[in-house]
Each structure stands twice: as structure tokens, then as C-alpha cells.
Amino acid sequence: MKQKISRLLLSCLLIVFTASGAWAIVYGQGGYENYGYNESTAWEINSASVLSKVRDDVNSGKLNYECYFKLTKDIDLTGSAYQKWSPIGGTQTSIYDNPLWTTHFQGHFDGNGHTIKINISEILTNRNKICNGLFGTILGGSVKNLNVSGNIEVYLRESEELYVGGIVAYLVAGKIENCKFDGTVTASTQTTTAYKTCSGGIVGYAGWSYHIFSIKNCKVGSQSDTTIKATVSRGKPYAGGIVGYLDDNNYEGDTSEVSGNYSRVYLEGGNSGGTYGGRGRGEGIVENNTEVDPKEEPEPEPDPLEITGTFKGATLNTSYSGSATVTGGTAPYKWTKSGVPTGMTCKASGATIKLSGKPT
């Protein structure tokens, strides 16, 4: 009797399993054979350690195919262990590398509305990582529904191009949709040649040759003031609210597309713009519907207002002179005089007021 009940429960369980779809599997915890091949079987990412495992397997070539991931929790990468975060999708070591030779992220990443907090601060002394961001390079893959907040500051002390993005550094081809970034993105190079330094709120550099890419409905600076900065000792710095630099040269009939909102975004760079900082061939569609704010430094608080000087007691029919000077506060100063004795004059000039004469 017990065996019949057990078999009946197992049959019901199998029916429920079949009807509801596959069980959720966290990446790295088994189920490799039957998971990750479509959205319904997407591997789940629920911690910083699992995200790092995905990154390591992508960059080693183990996941160099079209696989699916879904974020199920907010993730914090602001600890010191992640300060020199190696991006998902590897990185080029030189602009002369063919982008098709490097290990890209080719899968599909659904942020599921969750947020990844980052704090990347790195000084590079060689050309081993010219692409920096949460994702390094993407070829044919996609990222959607992902929020990223925090700071990404990368300084390259080498003659080479540098791409830094809030979501992805270099979008060779693929799609970025419904993503948000709030924080700071800084790309700075110390170069002796005229290379590009590209910094973007969503993507640092987009496009290569005739590859098609799409950046749609992304938002930058929607939750907090955001700064996108690109500096270079010699060369061309590009800073863009959505994309640092666009290289959208497409085949006839094919079109790359960029659209997004940017508010409370402050741009610093020789070539800067709300949607993109620079553009190569310029055949794709670029759309935006929010004005970008210029870089404005906050007004400093004025020093406390202080008045120094001495007005001593005066004697009738005796010459008198006294003065006072004001410091602090906010110039120009406005003086108001009242109750001046007969025979006396009161004159104000700038920060000083003088009282003189012979009271009668």
C-alpha cells in the first residue's frame, strides 16, 4: 500500500514538474546539461560569488556560446575584493586586436529588475585591460532589465585606447535594453599618441566594422546625480550620457539604434554629448528625449559675516573719525545708515564704512 502511495505521489510530482517547467538551477550547482539554453531554463545568479563564477567561465572560454542567465537578487560588488573587478566577457589588450579574436560574452543576461552595486577603482600600468565595466566585451549577446549603481574609475598609464562603461565597456554587436546606471564613470589615459578615451553611462564604445548593435530604453542619472568623464593627456576624449563613442557603420538596409533618457548627468570631456560623445560613420538611429545638464560645480558656502573696527564715543564740536570693515558673507555688500548725528557724514565703499565730521 505504501509503495502504491509513493508511486502515486511521484507521478503527481512529475506531472507538476512537466506542467510548470524545469526547476530553477543556480549556476555552478549542477544541472549543466539541461539548463541555460533558453529563457525558461535560464541559470540563476543569486550572489557575488556566483556572478564571479559566471565571469570566470565566460572569460576562460567554457561559456563561449549562447546561454541564458537571470539575476534573482540584488548583488553588492563594492567590497575590496571586487575593487579591481575583471569584467564579464574578457577584454582586449590592444586596439589592434581583432574584436572577433577575444573572449566575449555571447549569452543573454536578464537583470530581472535587480541592482548590482559596484565600486571599481583601478590604475593600469600596462595594456592588459583596455575594456572596463561590469561587462567587458559583448558579441551577439544581450543584457536587459539590469540596474547598476556606483563608481567606475579607471586610469591607464599607457599609450592605448581605453573604453569604460556603466554596463558594458565595448559592445561589438548585440543588444542592451531597459538598463539603468547611476553613479560615476571615469576613463583617463596618459598617452603620447592620439588614441580615443571613451566613457559612457551605459556603453563605452559601440560598434565595429559592419556589426549591428542596439541600445534601447536605457536611463542614466534617473536616481542620483551622475558624472561621465573622459580625460587624456594627448588624444581624443569622448564622454556620453548613453554611449561614449558610436561606430555605427552598417550594411545597407541594416540599422543600429540607440535610445535612452539621461537626466542629472554631468559630462566632462573634450567631446561630450547627452546621447553620445563622438560618432564615427554615423548611419544608425539615435534617439533621446531628455536634456543633459552641463557640468556645474556646487556653490561654496560663504564664510561667516564679520565686522571689525571701532566707533569710539564722540564729543560735541570736536572732529571725529571712525571706520569698520566687513569680511565673509556674500559680496557685494549693502549698507543702510540711520541716526547719523548732525554734522557727521557716513560713507560706504565696498566692504568699508566711514563715519567722520564734527557732531553739533
Coordinates of C-alpha atoms in Angstrom, one line a residue:
M1 CA 0.0 0.0 0.0
K2 CA 2.8 2.4 0.9
Q3 CA 4.6 1.6 -2.4
K4 CA 1.4 2.5 -4.3
I5 CA 1.1 5.8 -2.5
S6 CA 4.7 6.6 -3.1
R7 CA 4.4 5.9 -6.8
L8 CA 1.3 8.0 -7.0
L9 CA 3.0 10.9 -5.3
L10 CA 6.0 10.6 -7.6
S11 CA 3.7 10.5 -10.7
C12 CA 1.9 13.7 -9.5
L13 CA 5.3 15.3 -8.8
L14 CA 6.4 14.5 -12.3
I15 CA 3.2 15.9 -13.8
V16 CA 3.6 19.2 -11.8
F17 CA 7.2 19.3 -12.9
T18 CA 6.3 18.9 -16.5
A19 CA 3.5 21.3 -16.4
S20 CA 5.3 24.1 -14.6
G21 CA 8.6 23.7 -16.4
A22 CA 12.2 23.0 -15.2
W23 CA 13.3 23.6 -11.6
A24 CA 15.4 26.7 -11.0
I25 CA 19.1 25.9 -11.0
V26 CA 21.7 28.3 -9.6
Y27 CA 24.7 28.4 -11.9
G28 CA 27.6 26.2 -10.7
Q29 CA 25.4 24.0 -8.6
G30 CA 24.6 21.2 -11.2
G31 CA 22.2 20.8 -14.0
Y32 CA 24.6 21.9 -16.7
E33 CA 23.2 19.5 -19.3
N34 CA 19.6 20.7 -19.4
Y35 CA 19.8 24.4 -18.4
G36 CA 20.8 27.7 -19.8
Y37 CA 19.7 27.1 -23.3
N38 CA 16.6 29.4 -23.3
E39 CA 14.8 31.9 -21.0
S40 CA 12.7 29.3 -19.3
T41 CA 15.8 27.3 -18.3
A42 CA 18.0 30.2 -17.5
W43 CA 20.6 29.7 -14.9
E44 CA 20.0 31.8 -11.8
I45 CA 22.6 34.2 -10.3
N46 CA 21.9 35.0 -6.6
S47 CA 25.2 36.1 -5.2
A48 CA 28.5 37.9 -5.9
S49 CA 30.4 34.5 -5.8
V50 CA 28.0 33.0 -8.4
L51 CA 28.4 36.1 -10.6
S52 CA 32.2 35.8 -10.3
K53 CA 31.9 32.1 -11.3
V54 CA 30.0 33.1 -14.4
R55 CA 32.6 35.7 -15.3
D56 CA 35.5 33.2 -14.8
D57 CA 33.8 30.6 -17.0
V58 CA 33.0 33.1 -19.8
N59 CA 36.5 34.5 -19.8
S60 CA 38.1 31.1 -19.8
G61 CA 36.0 30.1 -22.9
K62 CA 33.9 27.5 -21.1
L63 CA 30.8 29.5 -21.8
N64 CA 31.6 30.8 -25.3
Y65 CA 28.1 30.2 -26.6
E66 CA 24.6 31.5 -26.5
C67 CA 23.4 30.7 -22.9
Y68 CA 20.9 32.4 -20.6
F69 CA 21.2 33.9 -17.1
K70 CA 18.7 35.5 -14.8
L71 CA 19.5 37.6 -11.7
T72 CA 17.4 36.7 -8.7
K73 CA 18.8 39.0 -6.1
D74 CA 20.5 42.4 -5.7
I75 CA 24.3 41.9 -5.7
D76 CA 26.9 44.1 -3.9
L77 CA 30.3 44.2 -5.5
T78 CA 31.5 47.2 -3.5
G79 CA 33.9 45.2 -1.2
S80 CA 37.6 45.5 -1.5
A81 CA 37.7 42.0 -3.1
Y82 CA 35.9 43.4 -6.2
Q83 CA 37.6 46.8 -6.5
K84 CA 39.7 45.6 -9.4
W85 CA 36.8 43.7 -11.0
S86 CA 37.7 41.8 -14.2
P87 CA 34.7 42.3 -16.4
I88 CA 32.4 39.6 -17.8
G89 CA 33.5 39.0 -21.3
G90 CA 37.2 39.5 -21.1
T91 CA 38.9 42.4 -22.5
Q92 CA 41.1 43.4 -25.4
T93 CA 44.7 44.2 -24.9
S94 CA 45.1 46.5 -27.8
I95 CA 43.0 48.3 -30.4
Y96 CA 44.9 46.3 -33.0
D97 CA 43.3 43.1 -31.7
N98 CA 40.5 41.9 -34.0
P99 CA 37.5 42.1 -31.7
L100 CA 36.4 38.7 -33.0
W101 CA 39.5 37.1 -31.5
T102 CA 38.8 38.0 -27.9
T103 CA 36.7 36.0 -25.4
H104 CA 33.3 37.9 -25.4
F105 CA 30.1 37.5 -23.5
Q106 CA 27.8 35.9 -26.1
G107 CA 25.0 34.9 -23.8
H108 CA 21.8 36.7 -22.6
F109 CA 21.7 38.3 -19.2
D110 CA 18.4 39.3 -17.6
G111 CA 18.8 41.5 -14.6
N112 CA 15.2 40.9 -13.7
G113 CA 14.9 44.4 -12.3
H114 CA 17.6 43.9 -9.7
T115 CA 20.6 46.1 -8.9
I116 CA 24.3 45.4 -8.9
K117 CA 26.3 47.8 -6.9
I118 CA 29.9 48.3 -8.0
N119 CA 33.0 50.3 -6.9
I120 CA 35.8 49.8 -9.4
S121 CA 38.9 51.9 -8.9
E122 CA 42.0 50.8 -10.8
I123 CA 45.2 52.3 -12.1
L124 CA 46.6 50.3 -15.0
T125 CA 50.3 50.4 -15.9
N126 CA 50.1 48.2 -19.0
R127 CA 47.7 47.5 -21.8
N128 CA 46.3 44.2 -20.4
K129 CA 42.7 45.6 -19.9
I130 CA 41.5 48.4 -22.1
C131 CA 37.8 47.5 -21.6
N132 CA 36.4 48.1 -18.2
G133 CA 32.9 47.9 -16.7
L134 CA 30.6 45.2 -15.3
F135 CA 30.8 43.6 -18.8
G136 CA 33.9 43.9 -20.9
T137 CA 33.1 43.0 -24.5
I138 CA 29.8 41.6 -25.9
L139 CA 29.5 40.0 -29.3
G140 CA 25.9 38.9 -30.2
G141 CA 24.8 38.7 -26.6
S142 CA 22.4 40.8 -24.7
V143 CA 21.8 42.5 -21.3
K144 CA 18.3 43.7 -20.2
N145 CA 16.4 44.8 -17.2
L146 CA 19.6 45.5 -15.2
N147 CA 20.3 48.4 -12.8
V148 CA 23.9 49.2 -12.0
S149 CA 24.9 51.9 -9.4
G150 CA 28.2 53.0 -8.0
N151 CA 31.6 54.3 -9.3
I152 CA 33.9 53.1 -12.1
E153 CA 37.2 54.9 -12.2
V154 CA 40.0 53.6 -14.5
Y155 CA 43.3 55.3 -15.2
L156 CA 45.6 53.9 -17.9
R157 CA 49.2 54.9 -17.8
E158 CA 50.0 53.7 -21.3
S159 CA 49.6 54.7 -24.9
E160 CA 46.4 52.9 -25.8
E161 CA 42.7 53.4 -26.2
L162 CA 40.5 53.0 -23.1
Y163 CA 36.8 52.1 -23.1
V164 CA 34.8 52.3 -19.8
G165 CA 31.0 51.9 -19.5
G166 CA 28.5 51.7 -16.7
I167 CA 27.1 48.5 -18.1
V168 CA 29.5 47.3 -20.8
A169 CA 32.8 48.7 -22.0
Y170 CA 32.7 47.6 -25.6
L171 CA 29.5 46.5 -27.4
V172 CA 30.9 44.9 -30.6
A173 CA 27.4 43.6 -31.5
G174 CA 24.3 42.7 -29.6
K175 CA 21.5 44.3 -27.5
I176 CA 21.3 46.4 -24.3
E177 CA 17.7 47.1 -23.3
N178 CA 15.9 48.7 -20.3
C179 CA 19.1 49.1 -18.3
K180 CA 19.9 51.9 -15.8
F181 CA 23.1 53.4 -14.4
D182 CA 23.6 55.9 -11.6
G183 CA 27.0 57.0 -10.3
T184 CA 30.3 58.0 -11.8
V185 CA 32.2 56.6 -14.9
T186 CA 35.7 57.9 -15.4
A187 CA 38.1 57.0 -18.2
S188 CA 41.5 58.6 -18.1
T189 CA 44.7 57.9 -20.1
Q190 CA 48.2 59.1 -20.1
T191 CA 49.1 58.7 -23.7
T192 CA 51.6 60.1 -26.1
T193 CA 49.6 59.3 -29.2
A194 CA 46.2 60.3 -30.5
Y195 CA 44.1 57.4 -29.2
K196 CA 40.5 57.6 -28.1
T197 CA 39.4 57.6 -24.4
C198 CA 35.7 56.7 -24.2
S199 CA 33.4 56.9 -21.2
G200 CA 29.7 56.2 -21.4
G201 CA 26.9 55.9 -18.8
I202 CA 25.7 52.6 -20.5
V203 CA 28.3 51.7 -23.1
G204 CA 31.9 53.0 -23.5
Y205 CA 32.3 52.1 -27.2
A206 CA 29.7 50.6 -29.5
G207 CA 30.1 49.0 -32.9
W208 CA 32.8 47.5 -35.0
S209 CA 33.0 47.3 -38.8
Y210 CA 29.6 46.3 -40.1
H211 CA 28.2 44.7 -37.0
I212 CA 24.7 45.6 -35.7
F213 CA 24.0 46.7 -32.2
S214 CA 21.0 48.1 -30.3
I215 CA 20.9 50.2 -27.2
K216 CA 17.2 50.9 -26.3
N217 CA 15.2 52.5 -23.5
C218 CA 18.2 52.9 -21.2
K219 CA 18.4 55.5 -18.4
V220 CA 21.3 57.3 -16.9
G221 CA 21.1 59.5 -13.8
S222 CA 17.4 58.7 -13.0
Q223 CA 18.0 58.1 -9.3
S224 CA 21.0 60.3 -8.5
D225 CA 23.4 62.8 -9.9
T226 CA 25.7 61.0 -12.4
T227 CA 29.1 62.1 -13.8
I228 CA 30.5 60.8 -17.1
K229 CA 34.2 61.8 -17.5
A230 CA 36.9 61.2 -20.1
T231 CA 40.3 62.8 -19.9
V232 CA 43.5 62.2 -21.9
S233 CA 46.9 63.9 -21.9
R234 CA 47.0 63.7 -25.7
G235 CA 44.4 62.3 -28.0
K236 CA 40.6 62.4 -28.1
P237 CA 38.4 62.1 -25.1
Y238 CA 34.7 61.2 -25.6
A239 CA 32.1 61.3 -22.8
G240 CA 28.4 60.4 -23.5
G241 CA 25.4 60.1 -21.3
I242 CA 24.4 56.8 -23.0
V243 CA 27.4 55.9 -25.2
G244 CA 31.0 57.3 -25.2
Y245 CA 31.6 56.7 -28.9
L246 CA 29.5 55.3 -31.7
D247 CA 30.9 53.4 -34.6
D248 CA 27.7 52.6 -36.4
N249 CA 28.6 51.8 -39.9
N250 CA 26.1 49.2 -41.1
Y251 CA 25.3 47.3 -44.2
E252 CA 22.8 48.9 -46.5
G253 CA 19.3 48.2 -45.1
D254 CA 20.6 47.3 -41.6
T255 CA 20.5 49.9 -38.8
S256 CA 21.9 50.2 -35.4
E257 CA 19.8 52.0 -32.9
V258 CA 20.5 54.0 -29.7
S259 CA 17.7 55.4 -27.5
G260 CA 17.6 56.4 -23.8
N261 CA 16.9 59.0 -21.2
Y262 CA 19.6 60.9 -19.3
S263 CA 18.9 63.4 -16.5
R264 CA 21.1 64.9 -13.8
V265 CA 24.1 63.9 -15.9
Y266 CA 27.3 65.9 -15.8
L267 CA 29.7 65.5 -18.7
E268 CA 33.4 66.2 -18.7
G269 CA 35.5 65.6 -21.8
G270 CA 36.8 67.3 -24.9
N271 CA 34.0 65.8 -26.9
S272 CA 30.8 65.2 -24.9
G273 CA 27.1 64.9 -25.6
G274 CA 23.9 63.7 -23.9
T275 CA 23.4 60.6 -26.0
Y276 CA 26.9 60.1 -27.3
G277 CA 30.3 61.9 -27.1
G278 CA 31.6 61.0 -30.5
R279 CA 30.5 59.3 -33.7
G280 CA 32.3 57.6 -36.5
R281 CA 30.4 56.9 -39.7
G282 CA 27.0 57.7 -38.3
E283 CA 24.4 55.7 -40.2
G284 CA 22.4 54.3 -37.2
I285 CA 19.3 55.7 -35.5
V286 CA 20.0 57.8 -32.4
E287 CA 17.1 58.9 -30.2
N288 CA 16.7 60.6 -26.8
N289 CA 14.1 62.7 -25.0
T290 CA 15.7 64.3 -22.1
E291 CA 18.1 67.3 -22.0
V292 CA 21.6 66.8 -20.4
D293 CA 22.7 69.1 -17.7
P294 CA 26.0 70.9 -18.0
K295 CA 28.7 70.3 -15.5
E296 CA 28.1 72.6 -12.6
E297 CA 30.2 72.8 -9.5
P298 CA 28.1 73.4 -6.3
E299 CA 28.2 76.9 -5.0
P300 CA 30.6 77.1 -1.9
E301 CA 29.1 78.1 1.4
P302 CA 30.0 81.7 2.3
D303 CA 32.2 82.4 5.3
P304 CA 30.5 83.8 8.4
L305 CA 29.9 87.6 8.2
E306 CA 32.3 89.5 10.5
I307 CA 32.7 93.3 11.1
T308 CA 35.9 94.7 12.5
G309 CA 36.6 98.3 13.5
T310 CA 36.0 100.7 16.3
F311 CA 33.5 103.6 16.6
K312 CA 34.5 105.4 19.8
G313 CA 32.4 107.9 21.7
A314 CA 32.3 111.4 20.0
T315 CA 32.4 114.8 21.7
L316 CA 30.3 117.8 20.6
N317 CA 32.0 120.3 18.4
T318 CA 35.1 118.0 18.2
S319 CA 36.3 116.4 15.0
Y320 CA 35.7 112.7 14.8
S321 CA 36.7 109.8 12.5
G322 CA 36.0 106.1 12.7
S323 CA 35.6 103.1 10.3
A324 CA 34.6 99.5 10.1
T325 CA 35.3 96.7 7.6
V326 CA 33.2 93.6 6.8
T327 CA 34.5 90.2 5.8
G328 CA 32.8 87.0 4.9
G329 CA 29.2 86.7 3.8
T330 CA 28.4 87.3 0.1
A331 CA 29.6 90.4 -1.8
P332 CA 28.5 93.0 -2.9
Y333 CA 27.6 94.3 0.5
K334 CA 24.7 96.6 1.0
W335 CA 24.9 99.2 3.8
T336 CA 22.0 101.0 5.4
K337 CA 22.6 104.1 7.6
S338 CA 20.2 105.7 10.1
G339 CA 20.5 108.0 13.1
V340 CA 23.7 109.8 11.8
P341 CA 24.3 112.9 14.1
T342 CA 24.1 116.4 12.7
G343 CA 27.4 117.5 11.4
M344 CA 28.6 113.9 10.6
T345 CA 28.8 112.1 7.3
C346 CA 28.6 108.3 6.8
K347 CA 30.1 106.9 3.6
A348 CA 30.2 103.2 2.5
S349 CA 32.5 101.9 -0.2
G350 CA 32.7 98.2 -0.9
A351 CA 33.5 96.4 2.4
T352 CA 34.3 99.5 4.4
I353 CA 32.1 102.2 6.0
K354 CA 33.5 105.5 7.4
L355 CA 31.9 108.0 9.8
S356 CA 33.5 111.4 10.1
G357 CA 32.8 115.1 10.9
K358 CA 32.1 117.3 13.9
P359 CA 28.9 116.5 15.8
T360 CA 26.9 119.5 16.8

